């Protein structure tokens, strides 16, 4: 889904983003993306945040590489109407009074003066047409109680395949008959065998080893 954002970026926000970036490898943008998503259970939010913090171990640096730009799209590719996402329904959207609205600034910021909406509108603006990815996992269940999950980008990777055959034979039992997910960009445990069900979800499904503490991303 693509959506158009009218964005403003004050030097203070850009600086805060950069600091978070360098210190924790997690951008403000990634966090605010999460909160805008259609995640209903508190527990799954916690699990997503835990999963995200586990990404932050160097192997996934490319995800948050400050020099890697997200793809941009022409106006014709905008999804309309754009679906509503929140932890409540659309008729419960919070009402904000723009005339009294103030953006408070706090923490290690030199100028902590709140900004009014009029002041914000007066700043230089940029626009972007970019893809909104809520969370989007693909989960797998296996015949032997094994289970696992991968991000959508990995699922759509050209070398991620469902293996039904091994060499010249039907996939043998020990390698996952009748179906094994083969992901050459990931560690062995991310390749579920004997798959009986696949599902797409926005709630972090975890995995057999991941839920015992293994790194969820475990790949390149
Ligand atoms: N269903 C199922 N899938 C699984 C496992 C398992 O125990 N059960 N083990 C994983 C691990 S740890 C590895 S290394 C690979 C091994 O796959 P292979 O036997 O095809 O080499 O399968 C993965 N997929
Ligand atoms: Mo493994």
PDB file of C-alpha atoms and ligand atoms in Angstrom:
ATOM      1  CA  UNK A   1       0.000   0.000   0.000  1.00  0.00           C
ATOM      2  CA  UNK A   2       1.379   3.362  -0.910  1.00  0.00           C
ATOM      3  CA  UNK A   3       0.444   6.585   0.749  1.00  0.00           C
ATOM      4  CA  UNK A   4       1.401  10.162   0.402  1.00  0.00           C
ATOM      5  CA  UNK A   5       2.778  11.976   3.403  1.00  0.00           C
ATOM      6  CA  UNK A   6       3.062  15.679   3.752  1.00  0.00           C
ATOM      7  CA  UNK A   7       6.060  15.893   5.986  1.00  0.00           C
ATOM      8  CA  UNK A   8       7.857  18.527   7.837  1.00  0.00           C
ATOM      9  CA  UNK A   9      11.149  17.966   9.464  1.00  0.00           C
ATOM     10  CA  UNK A  10      12.442  20.474  11.930  1.00  0.00           C
ATOM     11  CA  UNK A  11      16.177  20.445  12.629  1.00  0.00           C
ATOM     12  CA  UNK A  12      15.324  19.358  16.183  1.00  0.00           C
ATOM     13  CA  UNK A  13      13.410  16.290  15.011  1.00  0.00           C
ATOM     14  CA  UNK A  14      16.016  15.386  12.419  1.00  0.00           C
ATOM     15  CA  UNK A  15      18.673  15.618  15.097  1.00  0.00           C
ATOM     16  CA  UNK A  16      16.697  13.506  17.546  1.00  0.00           C
ATOM     17  CA  UNK A  17      16.194  10.891  14.830  1.00  0.00           C
ATOM     18  CA  UNK A  18      19.894  10.837  14.092  1.00  0.00           C
ATOM     19  CA  UNK A  19      20.788  10.407  17.757  1.00  0.00           C
ATOM     20  CA  UNK A  20      18.335   7.541  18.263  1.00  0.00           C
ATOM     21  CA  UNK A  21      19.665   6.054  15.111  1.00  0.00           C
ATOM     22  CA  UNK A  22      23.272   6.035  16.084  1.00  0.00           C
ATOM     23  CA  UNK A  23      22.732   5.048  19.690  1.00  0.00           C
ATOM     24  CA  UNK A  24      20.040   2.448  19.376  1.00  0.00           C
ATOM     25  CA  UNK A  25      19.720   1.676  15.688  1.00  0.00           C
ATOM     26  CA  UNK A  26      15.983   2.214  15.825  1.00  0.00           C
ATOM     27  CA  UNK A  27      14.538   5.197  14.034  1.00  0.00           C
ATOM     28  CA  UNK A  28      11.694   7.304  15.308  1.00  0.00           C
ATOM     29  CA  UNK A  29      10.009   6.610  12.027  1.00  0.00           C
ATOM     30  CA  UNK A  30      10.018   2.885  12.689  1.00  0.00           C
ATOM     31  CA  UNK A  31       8.444   3.393  16.086  1.00  0.00           C
ATOM     32  CA  UNK A  32       5.735   5.761  14.924  1.00  0.00           C
ATOM     33  CA  UNK A  33       4.977   3.387  12.070  1.00  0.00           C
ATOM     34  CA  UNK A  34       4.293   0.715  14.647  1.00  0.00           C
ATOM     35  CA  UNK A  35       1.976   2.786  16.759  1.00  0.00           C
ATOM     36  CA  UNK A  36      -0.046   3.664  13.684  1.00  0.00           C
ATOM     37  CA  UNK A  37      -0.717   0.044  12.945  1.00  0.00           C
ATOM     38  CA  UNK A  38      -3.714  -2.086  13.481  1.00  0.00           C
ATOM     39  CA  UNK A  39      -2.355  -3.965  16.466  1.00  0.00           C
ATOM     40  CA  UNK A  40      -5.084  -4.728  18.939  1.00  0.00           C
ATOM     41  CA  UNK A  41      -3.467  -6.631  21.759  1.00  0.00           C
ATOM     42  CA  UNK A  42      -1.072  -5.038  24.186  1.00  0.00           C
ATOM     43  CA  UNK A  43       0.831  -8.288  24.359  1.00  0.00           C
ATOM     44  CA  UNK A  44       1.460  -8.439  20.644  1.00  0.00           C
ATOM     45  CA  UNK A  45       2.692  -4.844  20.701  1.00  0.00           C
ATOM     46  CA  UNK A  46       5.199  -5.873  23.358  1.00  0.00           C
ATOM     47  CA  UNK A  47       6.258  -8.836  21.291  1.00  0.00           C
ATOM     48  CA  UNK A  48       6.699  -6.712  18.182  1.00  0.00           C
ATOM     49  CA  UNK A  49       8.794  -4.228  20.140  1.00  0.00           C
ATOM     50  CA  UNK A  50      10.878  -7.074  21.548  1.00  0.00           C
ATOM     51  CA  UNK A  51      11.340  -8.486  18.093  1.00  0.00           C
ATOM     52  CA  UNK A  52      12.349  -5.067  16.809  1.00  0.00           C
ATOM     53  CA  UNK A  53      14.855  -4.566  19.588  1.00  0.00           C
ATOM     54  CA  UNK A  54      16.305  -7.991  18.871  1.00  0.00           C
ATOM     55  CA  UNK A  55      16.899  -6.904  15.286  1.00  0.00           C
ATOM     56  CA  UNK A  56      19.250  -4.358  16.617  1.00  0.00           C
ATOM     57  CA  UNK A  57      22.370  -6.484  16.720  1.00  0.00           C
ATOM     58  CA  UNK A  58      24.347  -5.502  13.691  1.00  0.00           C
ATOM     59  CA  UNK A  59      23.197  -8.252  11.350  1.00  0.00           C
ATOM     60  CA  UNK A  60      20.215  -6.107  10.375  1.00  0.00           C
ATOM     61  CA  UNK A  61      22.045  -2.809  10.132  1.00  0.00           C
ATOM     62  CA  UNK A  62      21.012  -2.474   6.508  1.00  0.00           C
ATOM     63  CA  UNK A  63      17.398  -2.120   7.593  1.00  0.00           C
ATOM     64  CA  UNK A  64      18.143   1.123   9.361  1.00  0.00           C
ATOM     65  CA  UNK A  65      21.007   2.285   7.221  1.00  0.00           C
ATOM     66  CA  UNK A  66      20.659   6.081   7.188  1.00  0.00           C
ATOM     67  CA  UNK A  67      21.983   6.210   3.617  1.00  0.00           C
ATOM     68  CA  UNK A  68      19.540   3.679   2.218  1.00  0.00           C
ATOM     69  CA  UNK A  69      16.452   5.459   0.906  1.00  0.00           C
ATOM     70  CA  UNK A  70      13.028   3.832   0.814  1.00  0.00           C
ATOM     71  CA  UNK A  71      11.624   3.569  -2.730  1.00  0.00           C
ATOM     72  CA  UNK A  72       9.357   6.428  -3.835  1.00  0.00           C
ATOM     73  CA  UNK A  73       6.414   6.064  -6.223  1.00  0.00           C
ATOM     74  CA  UNK A  74       4.503   8.213  -8.726  1.00  0.00           C
ATOM     75  CA  UNK A  75       1.197   9.794  -7.609  1.00  0.00           C
ATOM     76  CA  UNK A  76      -0.658   7.233  -9.756  1.00  0.00           C
ATOM     77  CA  UNK A  77       0.467   4.493  -7.380  1.00  0.00           C
ATOM     78  CA  UNK A  78      -1.221   5.979  -4.309  1.00  0.00           C
ATOM     79  CA  UNK A  79      -3.725   3.617  -2.642  1.00  0.00           C
ATOM     80  CA  UNK A  80      -7.126   5.355  -2.372  1.00  0.00           C
ATOM     81  CA  UNK A  81      -8.893   5.331  -0.029  1.00  0.00           C
ATOM     82  CA  UNK A  82      -6.068   4.470   2.293  1.00  0.00           C
ATOM     83  CA  UNK A  83      -7.238   1.916   4.909  1.00  0.00           C
ATOM     84  CA  UNK A  84      -7.728   3.081   8.490  1.00  0.00           C
ATOM     85  CA  UNK A  85      -5.233   1.671  11.007  1.00  0.00           C
ATOM     86  CA  UNK A  86      -5.403   2.111  14.769  1.00  0.00           C
ATOM     87  CA  UNK A  87      -6.087   0.057  17.864  1.00  0.00           C
ATOM     88  CA  UNK A  88      -9.649   1.423  17.814  1.00  0.00           C
ATOM     89  CA  UNK A  89     -12.247   1.798  15.050  1.00  0.00           C
ATOM     90  CA  UNK A  90     -12.546   4.793  12.761  1.00  0.00           C
ATOM     91  CA  UNK A  91     -15.594   6.288  14.541  1.00  0.00           C
ATOM     92  CA  UNK A  92     -13.456   6.608  17.669  1.00  0.00           C
ATOM     93  CA  UNK A  93     -10.748   8.772  16.094  1.00  0.00           C
ATOM     94  CA  UNK A  94      -9.503  11.251  18.685  1.00  0.00           C
ATOM     95  CA  UNK A  95     -10.559  14.883  18.232  1.00  0.00           C
ATOM     96  CA  UNK A  96      -7.777  17.442  18.491  1.00  0.00           C
ATOM     97  CA  UNK A  97      -8.493  21.160  18.700  1.00  0.00           C
ATOM     98  CA  UNK A  98      -6.038  22.705  16.231  1.00  0.00           C
ATOM     99  CA  UNK A  99      -6.401  26.220  17.614  1.00  0.00           C
ATOM    100  CA  UNK A 100      -5.092  25.276  21.059  1.00  0.00           C
ATOM    101  CA  UNK A 101      -2.777  22.525  19.870  1.00  0.00           C
ATOM    102  CA  UNK A 102       0.865  22.738  20.929  1.00  0.00           C
ATOM    103  CA  UNK A 103       3.724  20.378  20.180  1.00  0.00           C
ATOM    104  CA  UNK A 104       5.716  20.084  23.398  1.00  0.00           C
ATOM    105  CA  UNK A 105       9.472  19.555  23.142  1.00  0.00           C
ATOM    106  CA  UNK A 106      11.351  17.888  25.966  1.00  0.00           C
ATOM    107  CA  UNK A 107      14.598  16.204  26.875  1.00  0.00           C
ATOM    108  CA  UNK A 108      18.016  17.030  25.477  1.00  0.00           C
ATOM    109  CA  UNK A 109      16.812  19.766  23.149  1.00  0.00           C
ATOM    110  CA  UNK A 110      18.240  23.256  23.315  1.00  0.00           C
ATOM    111  CA  UNK A 111      15.049  25.168  22.502  1.00  0.00           C
ATOM    112  CA  UNK A 112      12.161  23.613  24.373  1.00  0.00           C
ATOM    113  CA  UNK A 113       9.576  26.201  23.387  1.00  0.00           C
ATOM    114  CA  UNK A 114       6.350  24.480  22.301  1.00  0.00           C
ATOM    115  CA  UNK A 115       5.305  24.861  18.646  1.00  0.00           C
ATOM    116  CA  UNK A 116       1.832  25.971  17.613  1.00  0.00           C
ATOM    117  CA  UNK A 117       0.158  24.529  14.533  1.00  0.00           C
ATOM    118  CA  UNK A 118       0.484  27.876  12.723  1.00  0.00           C
ATOM    119  CA  UNK A 119       4.243  27.829  13.355  1.00  0.00           C
ATOM    120  CA  UNK A 120       4.504  24.267  12.089  1.00  0.00           C
ATOM    121  CA  UNK A 121       2.523  25.049   8.922  1.00  0.00           C
ATOM    122  CA  UNK A 122       4.893  27.964   8.256  1.00  0.00           C
ATOM    123  CA  UNK A 123       7.942  25.640   8.027  1.00  0.00           C
ATOM    124  CA  UNK A 124       9.370  24.426   4.709  1.00  0.00           C
ATOM    125  CA  UNK A 125       7.482  21.295   3.592  1.00  0.00           C
ATOM    126  CA  UNK A 126       8.453  18.285   1.479  1.00  0.00           C
ATOM    127  CA  UNK A 127       6.242  15.547   0.084  1.00  0.00           C
ATOM    128  CA  UNK A 128       6.770  11.819  -0.551  1.00  0.00           C
ATOM    129  CA  UNK A 129       4.834   8.883  -1.971  1.00  0.00           C
ATOM    130  CA  UNK A 130       6.157   5.866  -0.082  1.00  0.00           C
ATOM    131  CA  UNK A 131       5.072   2.402   0.899  1.00  0.00           C
ATOM    132  CA  UNK A 132       3.417   1.856   4.269  1.00  0.00           C
ATOM    133  CA  UNK A 133       4.150  -1.561   5.687  1.00  0.00           C
ATOM    134  CA  UNK A 134       2.174  -2.194   8.857  1.00  0.00           C
ATOM    135  CA  UNK A 135       3.942  -5.255  10.230  1.00  0.00           C
ATOM    136  CA  UNK A 136       3.245  -8.112   7.823  1.00  0.00           C
ATOM    137  CA  UNK A 137       4.678 -11.462   8.781  1.00  0.00           C
ATOM    138  CA  UNK A 138       4.276 -14.796   7.078  1.00  0.00           C
ATOM    139  CA  UNK A 139       3.846 -17.578   9.654  1.00  0.00           C
ATOM    140  CA  UNK A 140       4.262 -21.339   9.231  1.00  0.00           C
ATOM    141  CA  UNK A 141       2.991 -24.360  11.122  1.00  0.00           C
ATOM    142  CA  UNK A 142       4.561 -27.780  10.746  1.00  0.00           C
ATOM    143  CA  UNK A 143       3.436 -31.376  11.165  1.00  0.00           C
ATOM    144  CA  UNK A 144       5.795 -31.886  14.138  1.00  0.00           C
ATOM    145  CA  UNK A 145       4.880 -28.868  16.320  1.00  0.00           C
ATOM    146  CA  UNK A 146       7.660 -26.781  14.805  1.00  0.00           C
ATOM    147  CA  UNK A 147       6.571 -23.300  13.786  1.00  0.00           C
ATOM    148  CA  UNK A 148       8.191 -20.154  12.449  1.00  0.00           C
ATOM    149  CA  UNK A 149       7.740 -16.800  10.794  1.00  0.00           C
ATOM    150  CA  UNK A 150       9.487 -14.459   8.374  1.00  0.00           C
ATOM    151  CA  UNK A 151       9.039 -10.861   7.279  1.00  0.00           C
ATOM    152  CA  UNK A 152       7.234 -10.175   4.021  1.00  0.00           C
ATOM    153  CA  UNK A 153      10.381  -8.922   2.256  1.00  0.00           C
ATOM    154  CA  UNK A 154      12.057 -12.271   2.919  1.00  0.00           C
ATOM    155  CA  UNK A 155       8.931 -14.145   1.822  1.00  0.00           C
ATOM    156  CA  UNK A 156       8.967 -12.262  -1.493  1.00  0.00           C
ATOM    157  CA  UNK A 157      12.728 -12.609  -1.988  1.00  0.00           C
ATOM    158  CA  UNK A 158      13.418 -14.290  -5.361  1.00  0.00           C
ATOM    159  CA  UNK A 159      15.521 -17.031  -3.709  1.00  0.00           C
ATOM    160  CA  UNK A 160      12.933 -17.899  -1.029  1.00  0.00           C
ATOM    161  CA  UNK A 161      11.278 -21.053  -2.328  1.00  0.00           C
ATOM    162  CA  UNK A 162       8.923 -23.792  -1.265  1.00  0.00           C
ATOM    163  CA  UNK A 163      10.847 -26.998  -1.872  1.00  0.00           C
ATOM    164  CA  UNK A 164       8.814 -30.048  -2.959  1.00  0.00           C
ATOM    165  CA  UNK A 165      11.725 -31.948  -4.431  1.00  0.00           C
ATOM    166  CA  UNK A 166      15.307 -32.693  -3.431  1.00  0.00           C
ATOM    167  CA  UNK A 167      17.628 -33.533  -6.288  1.00  0.00           C
ATOM    168  CA  UNK A 168      15.768 -35.929  -8.570  1.00  0.00           C
ATOM    169  CA  UNK A 169      13.354 -37.160  -5.874  1.00  0.00           C
ATOM    170  CA  UNK A 170      10.252 -36.067  -4.083  1.00  0.00           C
ATOM    171  CA  UNK A 171      11.441 -34.289  -0.911  1.00  0.00           C
ATOM    172  CA  UNK A 172      12.404 -37.161   1.460  1.00  0.00           C
ATOM    173  CA  UNK A 173      10.877 -37.347   4.974  1.00  0.00           C
ATOM    174  CA  UNK A 174      14.071 -36.343   6.790  1.00  0.00           C
ATOM    175  CA  UNK A 175      14.352 -33.137   4.752  1.00  0.00           C
ATOM    176  CA  UNK A 176      10.734 -32.111   5.323  1.00  0.00           C
ATOM    177  CA  UNK A 177       8.281 -34.137   3.205  1.00  0.00           C
ATOM    178  CA  UNK A 178       6.070 -32.963   1.646  1.00  0.00           C
ATOM    179  CA  UNK A 179       7.141 -29.338   1.768  1.00  0.00           C
ATOM    180  CA  UNK A 180      10.027 -27.323   3.153  1.00  0.00           C
ATOM    181  CA  UNK A 181      10.638 -23.607   3.024  1.00  0.00           C
ATOM    182  CA  UNK A 182      14.107 -22.963   1.650  1.00  0.00           C
ATOM    183  CA  UNK A 183      15.534 -19.537   2.489  1.00  0.00           C
ATOM    184  CA  UNK A 184      19.200 -19.351   1.475  1.00  0.00           C
ATOM    185  CA  UNK A 185      19.574 -15.900   3.018  1.00  0.00           C
ATOM    186  CA  UNK A 186      18.825 -17.224   6.524  1.00  0.00           C
ATOM    187  CA  UNK A 187      20.133 -19.704   9.091  1.00  0.00           C
ATOM    188  CA  UNK A 188      18.938 -23.301   9.040  1.00  0.00           C
ATOM    189  CA  UNK A 189      16.337 -22.975  11.774  1.00  0.00           C
ATOM    190  CA  UNK A 190      14.476 -20.353   9.693  1.00  0.00           C
ATOM    191  CA  UNK A 191      13.678 -23.074   7.123  1.00  0.00           C
ATOM    192  CA  UNK A 192      10.583 -24.914   8.419  1.00  0.00           C
ATOM    193  CA  UNK A 193      10.074 -28.489   7.198  1.00  0.00           C
ATOM    194  CA  UNK A 194       6.838 -30.514   6.935  1.00  0.00           C
ATOM    195  CA  UNK A 195       4.804 -27.307   6.493  1.00  0.00           C
ATOM    196  CA  UNK A 196       1.068 -27.820   7.048  1.00  0.00           C
ATOM    197  CA  UNK A 197      -0.140 -24.207   7.204  1.00  0.00           C
ATOM    198  CA  UNK A 198       0.935 -20.737   6.068  1.00  0.00           C
ATOM    199  CA  UNK A 199      -0.640 -17.500   7.209  1.00  0.00           C
ATOM    200  CA  UNK A 200      -0.129 -13.753   6.845  1.00  0.00           C
ATOM    201  CA  UNK A 201      -0.527 -11.661   9.972  1.00  0.00           C
ATOM    202  CA  UNK A 202       0.311  -8.334  11.557  1.00  0.00           C
ATOM    203  CA  UNK A 203       0.857  -9.961  14.934  1.00  0.00           C
ATOM    204  CA  UNK A 204       4.310 -11.366  15.606  1.00  0.00           C
ATOM    205  CA  UNK A 205       3.955 -15.177  15.418  1.00  0.00           C
ATOM    206  CA  UNK A 206       7.414 -16.007  16.841  1.00  0.00           C
ATOM    207  CA  UNK A 207       8.932 -19.399  16.188  1.00  0.00           C
ATOM    208  CA  UNK A 208      10.099 -22.595  17.868  1.00  0.00           C
ATOM    209  CA  UNK A 209      13.684 -21.396  18.429  1.00  0.00           C
ATOM    210  CA  UNK A 210      12.886 -17.686  18.416  1.00  0.00           C
ATOM    211  CA  UNK A 211      10.635 -18.150  21.448  1.00  0.00           C
ATOM    212  CA  UNK A 212      13.602 -19.788  23.208  1.00  0.00           C
ATOM    213  CA  UNK A 213      15.706 -16.692  22.587  1.00  0.00           C
ATOM    214  CA  UNK A 214      17.182 -17.116  19.130  1.00  0.00           C
ATOM    215  CA  UNK A 215      17.391 -13.981  17.027  1.00  0.00           C
ATOM    216  CA  UNK A 216      14.262 -13.732  14.902  1.00  0.00           C
ATOM    217  CA  UNK A 217      15.861 -12.143  11.828  1.00  0.00           C
ATOM    218  CA  UNK A 218      18.857 -14.522  11.665  1.00  0.00           C
ATOM    219  CA  UNK A 219      19.830 -13.728   8.136  1.00  0.00           C
ATOM    220  CA  UNK A 220      21.331 -11.241   5.775  1.00  0.00           C
TER     221      UNK A 220
HETATM  222  N1  LIG B   1       9.405 -28.953  11.078  1.00  0.00           N
HETATM  223  C1  LIG B   1      10.703 -28.715  11.410  1.00  0.00           C
HETATM  224  N2  LIG B   1      11.379 -27.869  10.623  1.00  0.00           N
HETATM  225  C2  LIG B   1      12.668 -27.589  10.921  1.00  0.00           C
HETATM  226  C3  LIG B   1      13.291 -28.138  12.071  1.00  0.00           C
HETATM  227  C4  LIG B   1      12.512 -29.019  12.878  1.00  0.00           C
HETATM  228  O1  LIG B   1      12.976 -29.554  13.902  1.00  0.00           O
HETATM  229  N3  LIG B   1      11.216 -29.285  12.507  1.00  0.00           N
HETATM  230  N4  LIG B   1      14.614 -27.838  12.333  1.00  0.00           N
HETATM  231  C5  LIG B   1      15.199 -26.634  11.702  1.00  0.00           C
HETATM  232  C6  LIG B   1      16.636 -26.612  11.756  1.00  0.00           C
HETATM  233  S1  LIG B   1      17.329 -26.190  13.255  1.00  0.00           S
HETATM  234  C7  LIG B   1      17.417 -26.807  10.641  1.00  0.00           C
HETATM  235  S2  LIG B   1      19.103 -26.588  10.676  1.00  0.00           S
HETATM  236  C8  LIG B   1      16.823 -27.186   9.349  1.00  0.00           C
HETATM  237  C9  LIG B   1      17.477 -28.440   8.747  1.00  0.00           C
HETATM  238  O2  LIG B   1      16.924 -28.675   7.487  1.00  0.00           O
HETATM  239  P1  LIG B   1      17.387 -29.962   6.584  1.00  0.00           P
HETATM  240  O3  LIG B   1      17.128 -31.192   7.381  1.00  0.00           O
HETATM  241  O4  LIG B   1      16.537 -29.915   5.339  1.00  0.00           O
HETATM  242  O5  LIG B   1      18.832 -29.756   6.290  1.00  0.00           O
HETATM  243  O6  LIG B   1      15.445 -27.394   9.455  1.00  0.00           O
HETATM  244  C10 LIG B   1      14.761 -26.484  10.249  1.00  0.00           C
HETATM  245  N5  LIG B   1      13.345 -26.760  10.086  1.00  0.00           N
HETATM  246 MO1  LIG B   2      19.634 -25.865  12.862  1.00  0.00          MO
END
